[in-house]
CSV table of C-alpha atoms and ligand atoms in Angstrom, one decimal:
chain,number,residue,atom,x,y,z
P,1,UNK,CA,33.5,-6.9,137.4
P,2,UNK,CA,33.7,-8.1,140.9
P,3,UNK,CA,36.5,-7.4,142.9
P,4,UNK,CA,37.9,-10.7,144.7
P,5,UNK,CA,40.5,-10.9,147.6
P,6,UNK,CA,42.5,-14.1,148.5
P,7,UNK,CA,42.4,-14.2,152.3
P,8,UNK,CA,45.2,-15.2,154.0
P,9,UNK,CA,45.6,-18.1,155.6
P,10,UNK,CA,48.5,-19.4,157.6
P,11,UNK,CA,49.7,-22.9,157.0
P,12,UNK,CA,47.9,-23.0,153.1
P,13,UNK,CA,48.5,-19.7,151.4
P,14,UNK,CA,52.1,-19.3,151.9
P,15,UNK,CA,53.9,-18.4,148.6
P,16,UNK,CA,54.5,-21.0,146.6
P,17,UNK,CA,50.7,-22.0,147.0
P,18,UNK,CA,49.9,-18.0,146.1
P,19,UNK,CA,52.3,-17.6,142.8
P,20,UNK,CA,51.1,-21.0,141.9
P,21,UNK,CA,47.6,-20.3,142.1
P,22,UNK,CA,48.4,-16.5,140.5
P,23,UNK,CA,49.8,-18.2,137.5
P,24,UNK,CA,47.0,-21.0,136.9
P,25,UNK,CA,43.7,-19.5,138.2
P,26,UNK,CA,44.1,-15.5,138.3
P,27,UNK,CA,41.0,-14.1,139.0
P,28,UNK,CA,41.7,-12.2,142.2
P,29,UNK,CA,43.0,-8.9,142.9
P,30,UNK,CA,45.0,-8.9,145.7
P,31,UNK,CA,46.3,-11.7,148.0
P,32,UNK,CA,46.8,-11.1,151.8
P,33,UNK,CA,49.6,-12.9,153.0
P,34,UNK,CA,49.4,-14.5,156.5
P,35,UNK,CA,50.1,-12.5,159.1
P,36,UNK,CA,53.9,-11.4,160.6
P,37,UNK,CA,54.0,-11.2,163.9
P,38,UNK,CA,56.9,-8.0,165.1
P,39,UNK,CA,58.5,-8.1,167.8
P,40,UNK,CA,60.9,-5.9,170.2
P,41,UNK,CA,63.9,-7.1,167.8
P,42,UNK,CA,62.9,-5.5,165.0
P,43,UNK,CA,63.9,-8.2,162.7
P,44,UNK,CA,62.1,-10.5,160.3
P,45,UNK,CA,62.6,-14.0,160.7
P,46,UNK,CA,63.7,-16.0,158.0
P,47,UNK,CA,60.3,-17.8,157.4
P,48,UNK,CA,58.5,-14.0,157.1
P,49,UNK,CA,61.1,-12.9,154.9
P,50,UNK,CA,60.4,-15.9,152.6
P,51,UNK,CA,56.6,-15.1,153.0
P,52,UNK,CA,57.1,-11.3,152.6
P,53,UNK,CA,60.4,-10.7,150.4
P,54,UNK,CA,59.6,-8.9,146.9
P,55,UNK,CA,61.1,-11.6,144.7
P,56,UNK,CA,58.9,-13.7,146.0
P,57,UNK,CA,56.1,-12.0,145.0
P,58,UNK,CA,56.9,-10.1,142.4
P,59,UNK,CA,54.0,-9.9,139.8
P,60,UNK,CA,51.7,-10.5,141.7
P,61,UNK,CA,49.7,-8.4,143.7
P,62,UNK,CA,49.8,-8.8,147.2
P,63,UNK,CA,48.9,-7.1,150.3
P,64,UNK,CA,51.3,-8.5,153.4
P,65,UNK,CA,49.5,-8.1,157.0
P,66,UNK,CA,50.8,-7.2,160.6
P,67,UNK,CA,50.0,-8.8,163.8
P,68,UNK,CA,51.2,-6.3,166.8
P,69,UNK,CA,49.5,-4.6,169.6
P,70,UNK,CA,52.2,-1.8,170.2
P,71,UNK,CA,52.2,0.6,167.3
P,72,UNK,CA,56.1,1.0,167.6
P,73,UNK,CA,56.7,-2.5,166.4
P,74,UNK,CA,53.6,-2.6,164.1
P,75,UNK,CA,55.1,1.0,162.8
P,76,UNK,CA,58.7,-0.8,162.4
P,77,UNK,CA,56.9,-3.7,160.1
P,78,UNK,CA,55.2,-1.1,158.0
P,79,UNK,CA,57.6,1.0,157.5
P,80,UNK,CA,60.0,-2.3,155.9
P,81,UNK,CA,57.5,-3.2,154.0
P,82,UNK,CA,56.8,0.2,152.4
P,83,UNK,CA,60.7,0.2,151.7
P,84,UNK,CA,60.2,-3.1,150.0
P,85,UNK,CA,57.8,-1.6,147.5
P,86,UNK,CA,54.6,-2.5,148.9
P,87,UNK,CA,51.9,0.3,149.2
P,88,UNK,CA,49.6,-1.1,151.5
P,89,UNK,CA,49.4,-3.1,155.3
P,90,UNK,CA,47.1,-4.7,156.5
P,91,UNK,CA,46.2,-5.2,160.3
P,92,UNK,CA,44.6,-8.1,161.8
P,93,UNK,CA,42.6,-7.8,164.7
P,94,UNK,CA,40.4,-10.7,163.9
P,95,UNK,CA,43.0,-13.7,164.9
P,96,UNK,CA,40.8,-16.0,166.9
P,97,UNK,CA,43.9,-18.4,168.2
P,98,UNK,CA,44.4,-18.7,171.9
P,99,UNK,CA,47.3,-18.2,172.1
P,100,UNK,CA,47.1,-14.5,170.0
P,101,UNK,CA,44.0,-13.4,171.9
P,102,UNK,CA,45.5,-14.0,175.4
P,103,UNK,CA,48.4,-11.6,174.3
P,104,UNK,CA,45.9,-8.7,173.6
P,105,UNK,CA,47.0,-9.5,169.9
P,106,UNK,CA,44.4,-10.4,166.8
P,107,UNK,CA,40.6,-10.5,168.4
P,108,UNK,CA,42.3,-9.6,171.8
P,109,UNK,CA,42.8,-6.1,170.4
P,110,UNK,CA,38.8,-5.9,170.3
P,111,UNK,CA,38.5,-6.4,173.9
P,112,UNK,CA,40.2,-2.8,175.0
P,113,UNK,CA,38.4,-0.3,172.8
P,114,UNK,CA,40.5,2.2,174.3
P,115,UNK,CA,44.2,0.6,173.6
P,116,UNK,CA,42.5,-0.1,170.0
P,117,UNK,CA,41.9,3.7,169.6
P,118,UNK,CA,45.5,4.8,170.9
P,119,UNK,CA,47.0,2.4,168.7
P,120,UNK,CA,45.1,3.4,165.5
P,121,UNK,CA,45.7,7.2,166.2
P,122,UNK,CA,49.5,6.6,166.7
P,123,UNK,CA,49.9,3.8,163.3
P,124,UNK,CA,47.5,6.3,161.3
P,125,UNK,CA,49.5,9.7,162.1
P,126,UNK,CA,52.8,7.7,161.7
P,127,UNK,CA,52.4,5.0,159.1
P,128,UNK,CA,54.6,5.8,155.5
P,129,UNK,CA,51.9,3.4,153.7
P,130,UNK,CA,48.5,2.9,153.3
P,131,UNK,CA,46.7,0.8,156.8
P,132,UNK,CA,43.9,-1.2,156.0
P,133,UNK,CA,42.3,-3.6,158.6
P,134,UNK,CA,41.0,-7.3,158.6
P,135,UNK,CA,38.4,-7.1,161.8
P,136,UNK,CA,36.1,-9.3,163.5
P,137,UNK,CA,32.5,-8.2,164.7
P,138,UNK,CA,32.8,-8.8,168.3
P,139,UNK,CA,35.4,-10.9,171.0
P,140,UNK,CA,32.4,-12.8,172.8
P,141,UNK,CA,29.1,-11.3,171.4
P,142,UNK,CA,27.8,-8.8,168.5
P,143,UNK,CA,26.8,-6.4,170.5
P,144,UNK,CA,30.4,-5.0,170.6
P,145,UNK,CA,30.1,-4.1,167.0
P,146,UNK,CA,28.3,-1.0,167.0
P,147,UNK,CA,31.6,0.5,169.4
P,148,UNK,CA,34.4,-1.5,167.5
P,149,UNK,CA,32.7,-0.3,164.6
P,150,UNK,CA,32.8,3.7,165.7
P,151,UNK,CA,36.6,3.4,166.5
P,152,UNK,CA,37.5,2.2,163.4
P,153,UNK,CA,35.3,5.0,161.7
P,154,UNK,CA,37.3,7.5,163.4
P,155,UNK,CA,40.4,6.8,161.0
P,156,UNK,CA,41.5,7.0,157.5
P,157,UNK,CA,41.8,3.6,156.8
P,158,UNK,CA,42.5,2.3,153.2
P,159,UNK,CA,40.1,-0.7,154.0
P,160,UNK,CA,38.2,-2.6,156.1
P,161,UNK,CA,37.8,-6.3,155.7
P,162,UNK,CA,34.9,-7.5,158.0
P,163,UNK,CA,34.4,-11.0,158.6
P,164,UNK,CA,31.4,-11.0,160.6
P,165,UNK,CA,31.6,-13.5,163.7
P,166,UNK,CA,33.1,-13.3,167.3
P,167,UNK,CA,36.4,-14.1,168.0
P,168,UNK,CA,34.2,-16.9,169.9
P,169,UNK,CA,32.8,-17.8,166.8
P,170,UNK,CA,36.3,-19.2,165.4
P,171,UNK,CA,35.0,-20.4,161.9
P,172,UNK,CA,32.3,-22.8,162.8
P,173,UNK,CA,29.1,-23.1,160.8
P,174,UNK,CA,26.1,-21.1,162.1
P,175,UNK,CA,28.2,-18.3,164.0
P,176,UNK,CA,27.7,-15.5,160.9
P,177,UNK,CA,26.5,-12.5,161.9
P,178,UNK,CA,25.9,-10.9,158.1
P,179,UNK,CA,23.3,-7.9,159.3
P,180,UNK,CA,26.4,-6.3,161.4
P,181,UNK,CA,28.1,-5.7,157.8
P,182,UNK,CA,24.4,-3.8,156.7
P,183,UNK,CA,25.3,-1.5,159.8
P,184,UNK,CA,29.1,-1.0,158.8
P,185,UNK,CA,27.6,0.0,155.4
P,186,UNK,CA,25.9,2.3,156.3
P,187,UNK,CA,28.7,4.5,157.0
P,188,UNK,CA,30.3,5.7,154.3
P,189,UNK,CA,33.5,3.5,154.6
P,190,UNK,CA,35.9,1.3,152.1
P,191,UNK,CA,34.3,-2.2,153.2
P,192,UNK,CA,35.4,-5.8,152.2
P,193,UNK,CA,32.8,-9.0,152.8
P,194,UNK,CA,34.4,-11.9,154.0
P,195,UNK,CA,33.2,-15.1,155.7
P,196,UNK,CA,31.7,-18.5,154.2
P,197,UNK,CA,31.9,-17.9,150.5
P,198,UNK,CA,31.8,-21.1,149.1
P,199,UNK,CA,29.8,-21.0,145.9
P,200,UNK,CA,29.1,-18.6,142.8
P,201,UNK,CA,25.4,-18.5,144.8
P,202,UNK,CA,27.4,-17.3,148.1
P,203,UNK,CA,28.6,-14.3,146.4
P,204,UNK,CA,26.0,-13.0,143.7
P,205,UNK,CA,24.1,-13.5,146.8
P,206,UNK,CA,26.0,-10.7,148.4
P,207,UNK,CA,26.5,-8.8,145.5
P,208,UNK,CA,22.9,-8.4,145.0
P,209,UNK,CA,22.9,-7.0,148.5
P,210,UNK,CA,25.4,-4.6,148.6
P,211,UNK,CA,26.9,-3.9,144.6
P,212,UNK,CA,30.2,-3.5,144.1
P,213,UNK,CA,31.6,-4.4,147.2
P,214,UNK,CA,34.6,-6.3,147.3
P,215,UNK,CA,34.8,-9.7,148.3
P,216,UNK,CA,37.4,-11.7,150.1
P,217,UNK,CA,37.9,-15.9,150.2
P,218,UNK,CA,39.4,-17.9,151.9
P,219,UNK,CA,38.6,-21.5,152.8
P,220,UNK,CA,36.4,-21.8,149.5
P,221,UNK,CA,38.7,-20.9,147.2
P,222,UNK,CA,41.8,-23.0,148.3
P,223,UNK,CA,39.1,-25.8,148.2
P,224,UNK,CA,38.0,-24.7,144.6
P,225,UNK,CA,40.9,-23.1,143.3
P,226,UNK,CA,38.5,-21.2,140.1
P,227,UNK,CA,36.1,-20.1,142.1
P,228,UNK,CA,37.1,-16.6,142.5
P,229,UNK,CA,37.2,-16.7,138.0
P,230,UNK,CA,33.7,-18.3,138.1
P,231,UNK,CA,32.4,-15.9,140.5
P,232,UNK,CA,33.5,-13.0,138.0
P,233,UNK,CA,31.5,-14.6,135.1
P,234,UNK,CA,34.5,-17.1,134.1
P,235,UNK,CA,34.5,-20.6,133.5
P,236,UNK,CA,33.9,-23.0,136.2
P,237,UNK,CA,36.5,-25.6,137.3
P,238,UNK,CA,37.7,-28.6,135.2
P,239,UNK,CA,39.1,-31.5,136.8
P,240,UNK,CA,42.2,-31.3,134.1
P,241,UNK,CA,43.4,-28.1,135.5
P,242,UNK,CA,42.4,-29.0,138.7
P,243,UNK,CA,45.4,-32.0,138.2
P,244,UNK,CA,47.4,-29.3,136.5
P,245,UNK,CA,47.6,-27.2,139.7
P,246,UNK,CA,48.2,-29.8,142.0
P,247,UNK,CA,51.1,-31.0,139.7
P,248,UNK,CA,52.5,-27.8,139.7
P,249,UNK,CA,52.5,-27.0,143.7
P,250,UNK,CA,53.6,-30.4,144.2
P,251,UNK,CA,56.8,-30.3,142.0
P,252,UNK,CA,57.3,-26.5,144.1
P,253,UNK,CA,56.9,-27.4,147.0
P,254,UNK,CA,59.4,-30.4,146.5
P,255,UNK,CA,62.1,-28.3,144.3
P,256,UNK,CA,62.0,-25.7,147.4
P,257,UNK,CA,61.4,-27.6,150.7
P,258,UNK,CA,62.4,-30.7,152.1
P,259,UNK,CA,60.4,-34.1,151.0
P,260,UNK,CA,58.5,-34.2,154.4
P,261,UNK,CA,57.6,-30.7,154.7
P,262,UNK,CA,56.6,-30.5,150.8
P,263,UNK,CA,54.3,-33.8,151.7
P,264,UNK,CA,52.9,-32.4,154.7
P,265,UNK,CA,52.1,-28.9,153.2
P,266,UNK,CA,50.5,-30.4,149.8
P,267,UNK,CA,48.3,-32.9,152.6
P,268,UNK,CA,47.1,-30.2,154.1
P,269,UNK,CA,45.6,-28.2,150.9
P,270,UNK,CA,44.3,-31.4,149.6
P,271,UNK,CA,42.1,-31.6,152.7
P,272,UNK,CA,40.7,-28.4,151.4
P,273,UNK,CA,40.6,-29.3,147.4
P,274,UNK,CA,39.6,-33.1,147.7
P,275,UNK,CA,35.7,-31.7,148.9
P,276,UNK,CA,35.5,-30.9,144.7
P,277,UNK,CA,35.4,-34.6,144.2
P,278,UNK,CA,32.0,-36.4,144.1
P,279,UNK,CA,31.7,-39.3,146.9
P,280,UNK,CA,35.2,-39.3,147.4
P,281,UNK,CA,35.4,-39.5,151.0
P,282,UNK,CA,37.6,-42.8,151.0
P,283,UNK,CA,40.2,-41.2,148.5
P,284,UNK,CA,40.4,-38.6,150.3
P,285,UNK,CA,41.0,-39.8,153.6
P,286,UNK,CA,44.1,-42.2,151.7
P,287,UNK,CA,45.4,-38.8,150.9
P,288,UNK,CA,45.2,-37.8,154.6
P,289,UNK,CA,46.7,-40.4,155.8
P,290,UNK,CA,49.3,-40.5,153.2
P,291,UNK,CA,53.0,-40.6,153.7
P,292,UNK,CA,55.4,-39.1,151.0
P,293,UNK,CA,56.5,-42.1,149.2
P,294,UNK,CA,52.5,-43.0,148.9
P,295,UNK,CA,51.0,-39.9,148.6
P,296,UNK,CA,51.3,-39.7,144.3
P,297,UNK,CA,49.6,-43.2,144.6
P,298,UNK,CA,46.7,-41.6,146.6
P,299,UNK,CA,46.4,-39.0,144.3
P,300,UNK,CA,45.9,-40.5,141.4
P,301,UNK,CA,42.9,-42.5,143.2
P,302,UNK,CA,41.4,-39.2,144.4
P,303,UNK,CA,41.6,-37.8,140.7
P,304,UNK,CA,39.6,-41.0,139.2
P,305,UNK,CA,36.8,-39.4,140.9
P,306,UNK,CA,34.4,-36.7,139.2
P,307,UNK,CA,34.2,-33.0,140.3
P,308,UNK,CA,31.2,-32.5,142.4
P,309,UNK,CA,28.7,-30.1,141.1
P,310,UNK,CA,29.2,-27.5,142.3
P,311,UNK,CA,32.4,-28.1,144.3
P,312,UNK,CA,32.2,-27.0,147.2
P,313,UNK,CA,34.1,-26.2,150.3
P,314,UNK,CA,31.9,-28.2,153.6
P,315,UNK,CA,33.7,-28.4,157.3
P,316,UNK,CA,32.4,-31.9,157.6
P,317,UNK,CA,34.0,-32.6,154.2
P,318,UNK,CA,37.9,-31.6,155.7
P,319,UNK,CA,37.0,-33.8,158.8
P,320,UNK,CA,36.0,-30.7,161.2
L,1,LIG,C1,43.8,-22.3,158.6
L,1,LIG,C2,43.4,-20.8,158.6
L,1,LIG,C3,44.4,-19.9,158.7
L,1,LIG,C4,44.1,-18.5,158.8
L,1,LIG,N1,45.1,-17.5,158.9
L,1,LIG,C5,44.8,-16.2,158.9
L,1,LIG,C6,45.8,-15.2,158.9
L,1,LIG,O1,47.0,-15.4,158.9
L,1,LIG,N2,45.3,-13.9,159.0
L,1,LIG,C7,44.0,-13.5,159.0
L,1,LIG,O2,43.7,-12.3,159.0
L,1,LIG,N3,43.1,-14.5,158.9
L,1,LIG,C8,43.4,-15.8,158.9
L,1,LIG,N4,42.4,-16.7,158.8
L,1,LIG,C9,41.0,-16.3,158.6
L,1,LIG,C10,40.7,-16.2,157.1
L,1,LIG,O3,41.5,-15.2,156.5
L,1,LIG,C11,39.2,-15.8,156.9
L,1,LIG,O4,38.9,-14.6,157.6
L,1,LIG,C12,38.3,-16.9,157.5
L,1,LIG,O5,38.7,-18.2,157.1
L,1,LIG,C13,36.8,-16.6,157.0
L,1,LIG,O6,36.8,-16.6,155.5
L,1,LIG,P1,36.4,-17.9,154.7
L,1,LIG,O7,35.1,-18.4,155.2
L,1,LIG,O8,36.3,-17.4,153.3
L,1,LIG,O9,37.4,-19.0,154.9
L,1,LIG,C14,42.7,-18.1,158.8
L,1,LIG,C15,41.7,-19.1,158.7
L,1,LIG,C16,42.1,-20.4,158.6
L,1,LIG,C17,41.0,-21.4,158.5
């Protein structure tokens, strides 16, 4: 049975779109909810607390992440969440964002080997629950994997997701470097595959090369919401449910948030879900430029289109 992950991804997978998606789809094991960002306050903001509280996310399984450079704050985050119930963290030292990697945060963190090291040594001694880690291969080039790669070695990590491009890489087509992962499994280490899984072919394609290891989506499966379920042998995605699911997030997102913000945040995954529509680039772009009173309208005109075969996730497709 193949062990799927739902990456996280800030601005889409927050958790009405993750309990929504739990209750229609299933087929994944754990979802990784965007990163929290600590700080000297010691206090969650009211937006993490929605992401991160329990009854949020009860039932389902989920697997919050931490984005901190100083282990006292990242150790402060942890230990909350382990009081919340949850028996894993993850840390991300793969954000590619300005903004993070300028603050020695995310990818910045794979530019001083030496702070990296320090800071695992302190979270892993310290740390009351499980540390696993969502890494990038490199800031500016591969070559830095092989060192990255022996730091993180040196610790007893749960996990370690590896999506293999450079921080320079950001998510564009053509910048995977898939034989760094062949080198990290080489070691005898808990690994996760992620990067550019986009069709059933994606992953039995990585399957066949490494068995059994887990893999984690993200951009392809909030564009084809059954993907991770036809990727473990299960049926493939009908336009029906497809409506289903949209109807569902839609009436969520409006019975918890404000019209605009529930309009904006349902635009925004239907960027990603209207590639599983064949020739439906017109539709689509209705939907984009949408406002809330004609958005439903656009919909419907999107959904008199046919899935695409297979339905697949494409940059050019959301406009990138
Ligand atoms: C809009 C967006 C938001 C993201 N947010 C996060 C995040 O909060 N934490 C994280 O570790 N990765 C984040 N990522 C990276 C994804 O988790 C994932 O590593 C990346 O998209 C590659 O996987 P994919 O090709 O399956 O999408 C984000 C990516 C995108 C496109």
């Amino acid at each position: 049975m193949m062990d799927i992950r739902f990456a996280p991804l800030e601005g889409l997978t927050d958790t009405i779109y993750r309990r929504t998606h739990y209750q229609h789809f299933g087929g994944v094991s754990k979802y990784y909810i965007p990163f929290i960002s600590p700080t000297q306050h010691h206090v969650f903001t009211p937006k993490e607390l929605r992401a991160i509280g329990p009854e949020h996310n009860a039932g389902i399984p989920t697997v919050p992440q931490i984005l901190a450079k100083d282990a006292e704050h990242f150790l402060w985050a942890a230990d909350e969440l382990a009081k919340m119930g949850y028996d894993e963290v993850n840390l991300n030292i793969g954000c590619p964002s300005g903004t993070v990697s300028a603050k020695g945060k995310g990818a910045g963190m794979l530019r001083d080997l030496y702070a990296l090291d320090s800071f695992l040594h302190e979270v892993c001694a310290k740390a009351s629950v499980a540390v696993s880690v969502k890494t990038r291969i490199g800031f500016e080039s591969p070559d830095e994997w092989p060192e990255i790669l022996s730091v993180l070695c040196e610790y007893p990590l749960k996990e370690i997701i590896i999506h293999p491009r450079t921080r320079t890489g950001f998510y564009k087509v053509g910048t995977l470097y898939p034989e760094t992962f062949r080198r990290a499994a080489e070691n005898k280490l808990s690994l996760v595959y992620n990067g550019d899984l986009f069709t059933v072919t994606d992953c039995a394609s990585i399957q066949a090369q490494y068995p059994g290891i887990p893999l984690m989506m993200g951009r392809g499966l909030v564009c084809n919401p059954a993907l991770a379920r036809e990727a473990a042998g299960g049926a493939p995605l009908e336009k029906q449910e497809l409506r289903n699911f949209h109807d569902s997030l839609w009436e969520a997102y409006c019975q918890e948030r404000p019209l605009d913000q529930a309009h904006s945040r349902m635009r925004e995954l239907m960027i990603y879900m209207s590639c599983c529509f064949e020739a439906a680039h017109k539709a689509a772009k209705n939907v984009r430029k949408s406002n809330p009173n004609t958005y439903e309208e656009a919909i419907d005109r999107l959904f008199e289109h046919e899935l695409a075969c297979p339905p697949c996730f494409s940059q050019q497709g959301i406009g990138l």
